[in-house]
PDB file of C-alpha atoms in Angstrom:
ATOM      1  CA  LYS A   1      -0.518   0.377  -0.378  1.00  0.00           C
ATOM      2  CA  GLN A   2       1.479   3.659  -0.863  1.00  0.00           C
ATOM      3  CA  GLU A   3       2.375   5.804   2.057  1.00  0.00           C
ATOM      4  CA  VAL A   4       3.283   9.506   1.260  1.00  0.00           C
ATOM      5  CA  THR A   5       5.413  11.260   4.166  1.00  0.00           C
ATOM      6  CA  GLN A   6       5.840  14.909   4.869  1.00  0.00           C
ATOM      7  CA  ILE A   7       8.889  16.558   6.335  1.00  0.00           C
ATOM      8  CA  PRO A   8       8.417  19.115   8.153  1.00  0.00           C
ATOM      9  CA  ALA A   9       5.268  19.144   9.051  1.00  0.00           C
ATOM     10  CA  ALA A  10       5.379  22.657  10.190  1.00  0.00           C
ATOM     11  CA  LEU A  11       8.078  25.162   8.777  1.00  0.00           C
ATOM     12  CA  SER A  12       8.312  29.129   9.967  1.00  0.00           C
ATOM     13  CA  VAL A  13      11.002  31.438   8.381  1.00  0.00           C
ATOM     14  CA  PRO A  14      11.863  34.702   7.895  1.00  0.00           C
ATOM     15  CA  GLU A  15      11.171  36.748   4.543  1.00  0.00           C
ATOM     16  CA  GLY A  16      13.727  36.243   1.402  1.00  0.00           C
ATOM     17  CA  GLU A  17      14.876  32.778   2.486  1.00  0.00           C
ATOM     18  CA  ASN A  18      14.863  30.239   0.757  1.00  0.00           C
ATOM     19  CA  LEU A  19      13.506  26.857   1.591  1.00  0.00           C
ATOM     20  CA  VAL A  20      13.314  22.660   1.024  1.00  0.00           C
ATOM     21  CA  LEU A  21      10.204  21.181   1.720  1.00  0.00           C
ATOM     22  CA  ASN A  22      10.451  17.333   2.056  1.00  0.00           C
ATOM     23  CA  CYS A  23       7.787  14.372   0.397  1.00  0.00           C
ATOM     24  CA  SER A  24       8.584  10.539   0.740  1.00  0.00           C
ATOM     25  CA  PHE A  25       6.453   7.787  -0.584  1.00  0.00           C
ATOM     26  CA  THR A  26       6.970   3.690   0.034  1.00  0.00           C
ATOM     27  CA  ASP A  27       6.546   2.459  -3.387  1.00  0.00           C
ATOM     28  CA  SER A  28       8.150   3.798  -6.480  1.00  0.00           C
ATOM     29  CA  ALA A  29       5.365   2.796  -9.103  1.00  0.00           C
ATOM     30  CA  ILE A  30       4.110   6.010  -9.702  1.00  0.00           C
ATOM     31  CA  TYR A  31       2.330   7.770 -12.739  1.00  0.00           C
ATOM     32  CA  ASN A  32       3.437  11.149 -11.450  1.00  0.00           C
ATOM     33  CA  LEU A  33       3.883  13.547  -8.604  1.00  0.00           C
ATOM     34  CA  GLN A  34       1.871  16.455  -7.810  1.00  0.00           C
ATOM     35  CA  TRP A  35       2.478  19.398  -5.935  1.00  0.00           C
ATOM     36  CA  PHE A  36      -0.668  21.566  -3.959  1.00  0.00           C
ATOM     37  CA  ARG A  37      -0.827  24.573  -1.918  1.00  0.00           C
ATOM     38  CA  GLN A  38      -4.008  25.120   0.195  1.00  0.00           C
ATOM     39  CA  ASP A  39      -4.594  28.359   1.860  1.00  0.00           C
ATOM     40  CA  PRO A  40      -6.942  28.576   4.650  1.00  0.00           C
ATOM     41  CA  GLY A  41     -10.564  27.220   4.760  1.00  0.00           C
ATOM     42  CA  LYS A  42     -10.131  26.623   1.186  1.00  0.00           C
ATOM     43  CA  GLY A  43      -9.610  23.863  -1.654  1.00  0.00           C
ATOM     44  CA  LEU A  44      -6.582  23.012  -3.591  1.00  0.00           C
ATOM     45  CA  THR A  45      -4.349  24.835  -5.749  1.00  0.00           C
ATOM     46  CA  SER A  46      -1.932  22.883  -7.949  1.00  0.00           C
ATOM     47  CA  LEU A  47       1.175  23.991  -7.922  1.00  0.00           C
ATOM     48  CA  LEU A  48       3.696  21.700 -10.620  1.00  0.00           C
ATOM     49  CA  LEU A  49       3.230  17.881 -12.085  1.00  0.00           C
ATOM     50  CA  ILE A  50       6.290  15.793 -12.467  1.00  0.00           C
ATOM     51  CA  GLN A  51       5.564  12.779 -14.615  1.00  0.00           C
ATOM     52  CA  SER A  52       7.288   9.453 -13.184  1.00  0.00           C
ATOM     53  CA  SER A  53       9.869  10.289 -16.627  1.00  0.00           C
ATOM     54  CA  GLN A  54      11.138  13.273 -15.514  1.00  0.00           C
ATOM     55  CA  ARG A  55      13.174  14.474 -13.170  1.00  0.00           C
ATOM     56  CA  GLU A  56      12.433  18.270 -12.182  1.00  0.00           C
ATOM     57  CA  GLN A  57       9.565  20.784 -13.158  1.00  0.00           C
ATOM     58  CA  THR A  58       9.867  24.628 -12.350  1.00  0.00           C
ATOM     59  CA  SER A  59       7.328  27.428 -12.365  1.00  0.00           C
ATOM     60  CA  GLY A  60       8.786  30.761 -11.106  1.00  0.00           C
ATOM     61  CA  ARG A  61      10.325  30.753  -7.612  1.00  0.00           C
ATOM     62  CA  LEU A  62       9.139  27.273  -7.629  1.00  0.00           C
ATOM     63  CA  ASN A  63      11.315  24.322  -8.458  1.00  0.00           C
ATOM     64  CA  ALA A  64      10.344  20.719  -7.837  1.00  0.00           C
ATOM     65  CA  SER A  65      12.466  17.367  -8.144  1.00  0.00           C
ATOM     66  CA  LEU A  66      11.486  13.941  -8.465  1.00  0.00           C
ATOM     67  CA  ASP A  67      13.470  10.981  -7.157  1.00  0.00           C
ATOM     68  CA  LYS A  68      12.058   7.607  -8.038  1.00  0.00           C
ATOM     69  CA  SER A  69      14.477   5.196  -6.946  1.00  0.00           C
ATOM     70  CA  SER A  70      14.833   6.682  -3.500  1.00  0.00           C
ATOM     71  CA  GLY A  71      11.141   7.544  -3.343  1.00  0.00           C
ATOM     72  CA  ARG A  72      11.616  11.150  -2.835  1.00  0.00           C
ATOM     73  CA  SER A  73      10.371  14.803  -4.071  1.00  0.00           C
ATOM     74  CA  THR A  74      11.243  18.255  -3.220  1.00  0.00           C
ATOM     75  CA  LEU A  75       9.546  21.219  -3.240  1.00  0.00           C
ATOM     76  CA  TYR A  76      11.930  24.359  -3.240  1.00  0.00           C
ATOM     77  CA  ILE A  77      10.951  27.469  -2.831  1.00  0.00           C
ATOM     78  CA  ALA A  78      13.459  30.879  -3.842  1.00  0.00           C
ATOM     79  CA  ALA A  79      13.071  33.860  -1.927  1.00  0.00           C
ATOM     80  CA  SER A  80      10.218  33.190   0.638  1.00  0.00           C
ATOM     81  CA  GLN A  81       7.413  35.552   0.468  1.00  0.00           C
ATOM     82  CA  PRO A  82       4.750  36.047   3.225  1.00  0.00           C
ATOM     83  CA  GLY A  83       1.971  35.398   0.261  1.00  0.00           C
ATOM     84  CA  ASP A  84       3.910  32.040   0.553  1.00  0.00           C
ATOM     85  CA  SER A  85       2.145  30.772   3.641  1.00  0.00           C
ATOM     86  CA  ALA A  86       0.268  28.097   3.610  1.00  0.00           C
ATOM     87  CA  THR A  87      -0.025  24.159   4.175  1.00  0.00           C
ATOM     88  CA  TYR A  88       1.743  22.812   1.078  1.00  0.00           C
ATOM     89  CA  LEU A  89       0.425  18.749  -0.270  1.00  0.00           C
ATOM     90  CA  CYS A  90       2.267  16.343  -2.217  1.00  0.00           C
ATOM     91  CA  ALA A  91       0.615  13.522  -3.963  1.00  0.00           C
ATOM     92  CA  VAL A  92       1.150  10.425  -6.001  1.00  0.00           C
ATOM     93  CA  VAL A  93      -0.866   8.973  -8.246  1.00  0.00           C
ATOM     94  CA  ARG A  94      -0.460   4.846  -7.495  1.00  0.00           C
ATOM     95  CA  VAL A  95      -0.654   2.408  -9.557  1.00  0.00           C
ATOM     96  CA  ASP A  96      -2.439  -1.015  -8.448  1.00  0.00           C
ATOM     97  CA  ASN A  97      -4.477  -3.797  -9.474  1.00  0.00           C
ATOM     98  CA  TYR A  98      -7.461  -1.354  -9.226  1.00  0.00           C
ATOM     99  CA  GLY A  99      -6.255   0.929 -11.168  1.00  0.00           C
ATOM    100  CA  GLN A 100      -4.741   4.440 -10.328  1.00  0.00           C
ATOM    101  CA  ASN A 101      -5.670   6.439  -7.875  1.00  0.00           C
ATOM    102  CA  PHE A 102      -4.748   9.475  -5.686  1.00  0.00           C
ATOM    103  CA  VAL A 103      -2.899   9.035  -2.467  1.00  0.00           C
ATOM    104  CA  PHE A 104      -2.214  12.190  -0.410  1.00  0.00           C
ATOM    105  CA  GLY A 105       0.742  13.176   2.193  1.00  0.00           C
ATOM    106  CA  PRO A 106      -0.285  15.195   5.027  1.00  0.00           C
ATOM    107  CA  GLY A 107       1.254  18.523   4.465  1.00  0.00           C
ATOM    108  CA  THR A 108       3.993  21.121   5.846  1.00  0.00           C
ATOM    109  CA  ARG A 109       2.414  24.027   7.247  1.00  0.00           C
ATOM    110  CA  LEU A 110       4.349  27.043   5.762  1.00  0.00           C
ATOM    111  CA  SER A 111       4.615  30.409   7.885  1.00  0.00           C
ATOM    112  CA  VAL A 112       7.279  33.323   6.256  1.00  0.00           C
ATOM    113  CA  LEU A 113       7.386  36.100   8.625  1.00  0.00           C
ATOM    114  CA  PRO A 114       7.324  39.565   7.524  1.00  0.00           C
TER     115      PRO A 114
ATOM    116  CA  ASP B   1      -9.262  30.048 -15.630  1.00  0.00           C
ATOM    117  CA  VAL B   2     -11.167  26.402 -14.743  1.00  0.00           C
ATOM    118  CA  LYS B   3     -13.462  26.985 -12.203  1.00  0.00           C
ATOM    119  CA  VAL B   4     -15.142  24.201  -9.956  1.00  0.00           C
ATOM    120  CA  THR B   5     -17.626  25.612  -7.962  1.00  0.00           C
ATOM    121  CA  GLN B   6     -19.385  23.977  -4.790  1.00  0.00           C
ATOM    122  CA  SER B   7     -22.928  24.416  -3.948  1.00  0.00           C
ATOM    123  CA  SER B   8     -22.270  25.223  -0.401  1.00  0.00           C
ATOM    124  CA  ARG B   9     -19.239  26.247   1.664  1.00  0.00           C
ATOM    125  CA  TYR B  10     -20.912  25.541   5.096  1.00  0.00           C
ATOM    126  CA  LEU B  11     -23.144  22.771   5.513  1.00  0.00           C
ATOM    127  CA  VAL B  12     -25.185  21.967   9.184  1.00  0.00           C
ATOM    128  CA  LYS B  13     -27.219  18.545   8.967  1.00  0.00           C
ATOM    129  CA  ARG B  14     -28.546  16.180  11.464  1.00  0.00           C
ATOM    130  CA  THR B  15     -28.037  12.387  11.635  1.00  0.00           C
ATOM    131  CA  GLY B  16     -29.812  10.215   9.189  1.00  0.00           C
ATOM    132  CA  GLU B  17     -30.650  13.143   7.004  1.00  0.00           C
ATOM    133  CA  LYS B  18     -30.012  12.861   2.764  1.00  0.00           C
ATOM    134  CA  VAL B  19     -27.555  15.003   2.151  1.00  0.00           C
ATOM    135  CA  PHE B  20     -26.037  16.185  -1.351  1.00  0.00           C
ATOM    136  CA  LEU B  21     -22.855  17.889  -1.997  1.00  0.00           C
ATOM    137  CA  GLU B  22     -23.218  19.449  -5.673  1.00  0.00           C
ATOM    138  CA  CYS B  23     -20.020  20.716  -7.623  1.00  0.00           C
ATOM    139  CA  VAL B  24     -19.824  21.782 -10.934  1.00  0.00           C
ATOM    140  CA  GLN B  25     -16.733  22.563 -13.260  1.00  0.00           C
ATOM    141  CA  ASP B  26     -16.895  25.141 -16.544  1.00  0.00           C
ATOM    142  CA  MET B  27     -14.311  23.587 -18.368  1.00  0.00           C
ATOM    143  CA  ASP B  28     -15.736  20.451 -20.228  1.00  0.00           C
ATOM    144  CA  HIS B  29     -13.384  17.958 -18.258  1.00  0.00           C
ATOM    145  CA  GLU B  30     -13.800  14.552 -18.561  1.00  0.00           C
ATOM    146  CA  ASN B  31     -12.618  13.903 -15.359  1.00  0.00           C
ATOM    147  CA  MET B  32     -14.525  14.528 -11.617  1.00  0.00           C
ATOM    148  CA  PHE B  33     -13.328  13.807  -8.528  1.00  0.00           C
ATOM    149  CA  TRP B  34     -14.625  13.776  -4.765  1.00  0.00           C
ATOM    150  CA  TYR B  35     -12.095  13.905  -1.528  1.00  0.00           C
ATOM    151  CA  ARG B  36     -12.419  14.261   2.007  1.00  0.00           C
ATOM    152  CA  GLN B  37     -10.123  15.661   4.550  1.00  0.00           C
ATOM    153  CA  ASP B  38      -9.827  15.527   7.877  1.00  0.00           C
ATOM    154  CA  PRO B  39      -6.821  16.529  10.555  1.00  0.00           C
ATOM    155  CA  GLY B  40      -4.463  13.712  10.832  1.00  0.00           C
ATOM    156  CA  LEU B  41      -5.600  12.169   7.949  1.00  0.00           C
ATOM    157  CA  GLY B  42      -5.233  14.094   4.857  1.00  0.00           C
ATOM    158  CA  LEU B  43      -7.156  14.076   1.810  1.00  0.00           C
ATOM    159  CA  ARG B  44      -8.951  10.662   1.120  1.00  0.00           C
ATOM    160  CA  LEU B  45     -10.730   9.870  -2.333  1.00  0.00           C
ATOM    161  CA  ILE B  46     -14.362   9.317  -1.800  1.00  0.00           C
ATOM    162  CA  TYR B  47     -15.403   8.360  -5.369  1.00  0.00           C
ATOM    163  CA  PHE B  48     -14.266   9.221  -9.030  1.00  0.00           C
ATOM    164  CA  SER B  49     -15.650   9.329 -12.370  1.00  0.00           C
ATOM    165  CA  TYR B  50     -14.284   9.170 -16.118  1.00  0.00           C
ATOM    166  CA  ASP B  51     -17.404  10.265 -18.011  1.00  0.00           C
ATOM    167  CA  VAL B  52     -20.996  10.708 -17.515  1.00  0.00           C
ATOM    168  CA  LYS B  53     -22.767   8.164 -16.088  1.00  0.00           C
ATOM    169  CA  MET B  54     -19.452   6.545 -15.033  1.00  0.00           C
ATOM    170  CA  LYS B  55     -18.260   6.114 -11.641  1.00  0.00           C
ATOM    171  CA  GLU B  56     -15.449   4.343  -9.883  1.00  0.00           C
ATOM    172  CA  LYS B  57     -14.931   4.175  -5.911  1.00  0.00           C
ATOM    173  CA  GLY B  58     -11.728   5.645  -4.665  1.00  0.00           C
ATOM    174  CA  ASP B  59     -10.153   4.729  -0.687  1.00  0.00           C
ATOM    175  CA  ILE B  60     -13.578   5.252   1.547  1.00  0.00           C
ATOM    176  CA  PRO B  61     -16.938   4.850  -0.605  1.00  0.00           C
ATOM    177  CA  GLU B  62     -18.730   3.288   2.306  1.00  0.00           C
ATOM    178  CA  GLY B  63     -21.448   5.604   3.486  1.00  0.00           C
ATOM    179  CA  TYR B  64     -21.691   7.622   0.503  1.00  0.00           C
ATOM    180  CA  SER B  65     -22.961   7.238  -3.411  1.00  0.00           C
ATOM    181  CA  VAL B  66     -22.301   9.701  -6.668  1.00  0.00           C
ATOM    182  CA  SER B  67     -23.830  10.846  -9.273  1.00  0.00           C
ATOM    183  CA  ARG B  68     -22.825  11.701 -12.860  1.00  0.00           C
ATOM    184  CA  GLU B  69     -25.973  12.845 -14.998  1.00  0.00           C
ATOM    185  CA  LYS B  70     -23.785  15.752 -16.925  1.00  0.00           C
ATOM    186  CA  LYS B  71     -20.925  16.586 -17.719  1.00  0.00           C
ATOM    187  CA  GLU B  72     -19.960  19.590 -15.787  1.00  0.00           C
ATOM    188  CA  ARG B  73     -21.870  18.283 -12.599  1.00  0.00           C
ATOM    189  CA  PHE B  74     -20.816  15.666 -10.064  1.00  0.00           C
ATOM    190  CA  SER B  75     -23.063  15.361  -6.813  1.00  0.00           C
ATOM    191  CA  LEU B  76     -22.002  13.694  -3.885  1.00  0.00           C
ATOM    192  CA  ILE B  77     -25.039  11.837  -1.852  1.00  0.00           C
ATOM    193  CA  LEU B  78     -24.720  10.575   1.751  1.00  0.00           C
ATOM    194  CA  GLU B  79     -27.434   8.775   2.139  1.00  0.00           C
ATOM    195  CA  SER B  80     -28.458   8.561   5.938  1.00  0.00           C
ATOM    196  CA  ALA B  81     -25.970  10.859   7.516  1.00  0.00           C
ATOM    197  CA  SER B  82     -23.544   9.894  10.341  1.00  0.00           C
ATOM    198  CA  THR B  83     -21.650  12.043  12.708  1.00  0.00           C
ATOM    199  CA  ASN B  84     -18.024  10.753  11.648  1.00  0.00           C
ATOM    200  CA  GLN B  85     -18.862  11.765   8.008  1.00  0.00           C
ATOM    201  CA  THR B  86     -18.051  15.551   9.512  1.00  0.00           C
ATOM    202  CA  SER B  87     -15.476  16.544   7.352  1.00  0.00           C
ATOM    203  CA  MET B  88     -14.439  19.199   4.771  1.00  0.00           C
ATOM    204  CA  TYR B  89     -15.196  17.633   1.388  1.00  0.00           C
ATOM    205  CA  LEU B  90     -13.877  19.098  -2.161  1.00  0.00           C
ATOM    206  CA  CYS B  91     -14.767  18.329  -5.273  1.00  0.00           C
ATOM    207  CA  ALA B  92     -11.669  18.510  -8.226  1.00  0.00           C
ATOM    208  CA  SER B  93     -12.134  17.888 -11.950  1.00  0.00           C
ATOM    209  CA  SER B  94      -9.303  17.171 -14.879  1.00  0.00           C
ATOM    210  CA  ALA B  95      -9.216  17.594 -18.434  1.00  0.00           C
ATOM    211  CA  TYR B  96      -8.397  13.887 -19.244  1.00  0.00           C
ATOM    212  CA  GLY B  97      -6.204  11.151 -18.056  1.00  0.00           C
ATOM    213  CA  GLY B  98      -7.248  10.326 -15.515  1.00  0.00           C
ATOM    214  CA  PHE B  99      -5.236  11.262 -12.347  1.00  0.00           C
ATOM    215  CA  SER B 100      -2.374  11.756 -14.647  1.00  0.00           C
ATOM    216  CA  ASP B 101      -3.801  15.348 -15.582  1.00  0.00           C
ATOM    217  CA  THR B 102      -3.512  18.348 -13.335  1.00  0.00           C
ATOM    218  CA  GLN B 103      -6.316  18.543 -11.255  1.00  0.00           C
ATOM    219  CA  TYR B 104      -8.311  21.389 -10.025  1.00  0.00           C
ATOM    220  CA  PHE B 105      -9.871  21.972  -7.198  1.00  0.00           C
ATOM    221  CA  GLY B 106     -13.333  23.594  -5.651  1.00  0.00           C
ATOM    222  CA  PRO B 107     -13.014  25.336  -2.300  1.00  0.00           C
ATOM    223  CA  GLY B 108     -14.766  23.155  -0.527  1.00  0.00           C
ATOM    224  CA  THR B 109     -18.086  22.379   1.949  1.00  0.00           C
ATOM    225  CA  ARG B 110     -17.715  21.608   5.792  1.00  0.00           C
ATOM    226  CA  LEU B 111     -20.177  19.084   6.547  1.00  0.00           C
ATOM    227  CA  THR B 112     -21.354  19.185  10.002  1.00  0.00           C
ATOM    228  CA  VAL B 113     -23.346  16.244  10.839  1.00  0.00           C
ATOM    229  CA  LEU B 114     -25.223  16.057  14.673  1.00  0.00           C
TER     230      LEU B 114
END
């Protein structure tokens, strides 16, 4: 059974710092991995999607990497801003005998202090 | 921009009531999904649909049913609401490719069952 963990559970940094969020998954048989952000009381916003054949994706100040063999992904945020404060979730598309399914990690709650 | 809307932001129901949660997307997406989000458990998939009148069970379908009579609308039904169904419910849609495409989420419905 695919399990997804995220470290740290919470992170507080001063504005301007570069930071890394970590995501680990137990089964390397994935189709893709997505990073989302969730603002309090709201739905999820997709940030980056990495296909299983890719190593990384970039969007603005965000860079996500994927290492299937070690079961890890990182989300790098450059020059953090207070507006980046949110919970960041990773999710992997799991492949099993029943087809595809999405498994989410528990999230990392990020606070960027002005 | 893709827009996914959910009929209610907050809902309070009594045990045993039949509850309908509605989700509408305006981008002609093939796939639609229902998740619930609980503290400590993260997001879990309840049901998803690849096409009109098609439905597939997710990880936790017990106590729920779904309906997709039109492409743009995906309804989650709690046949007889129970207190353990108190949760945040999130709807999502994606253009194609099952879970292999970016999912767009609605704002969520916070359901309380008394």
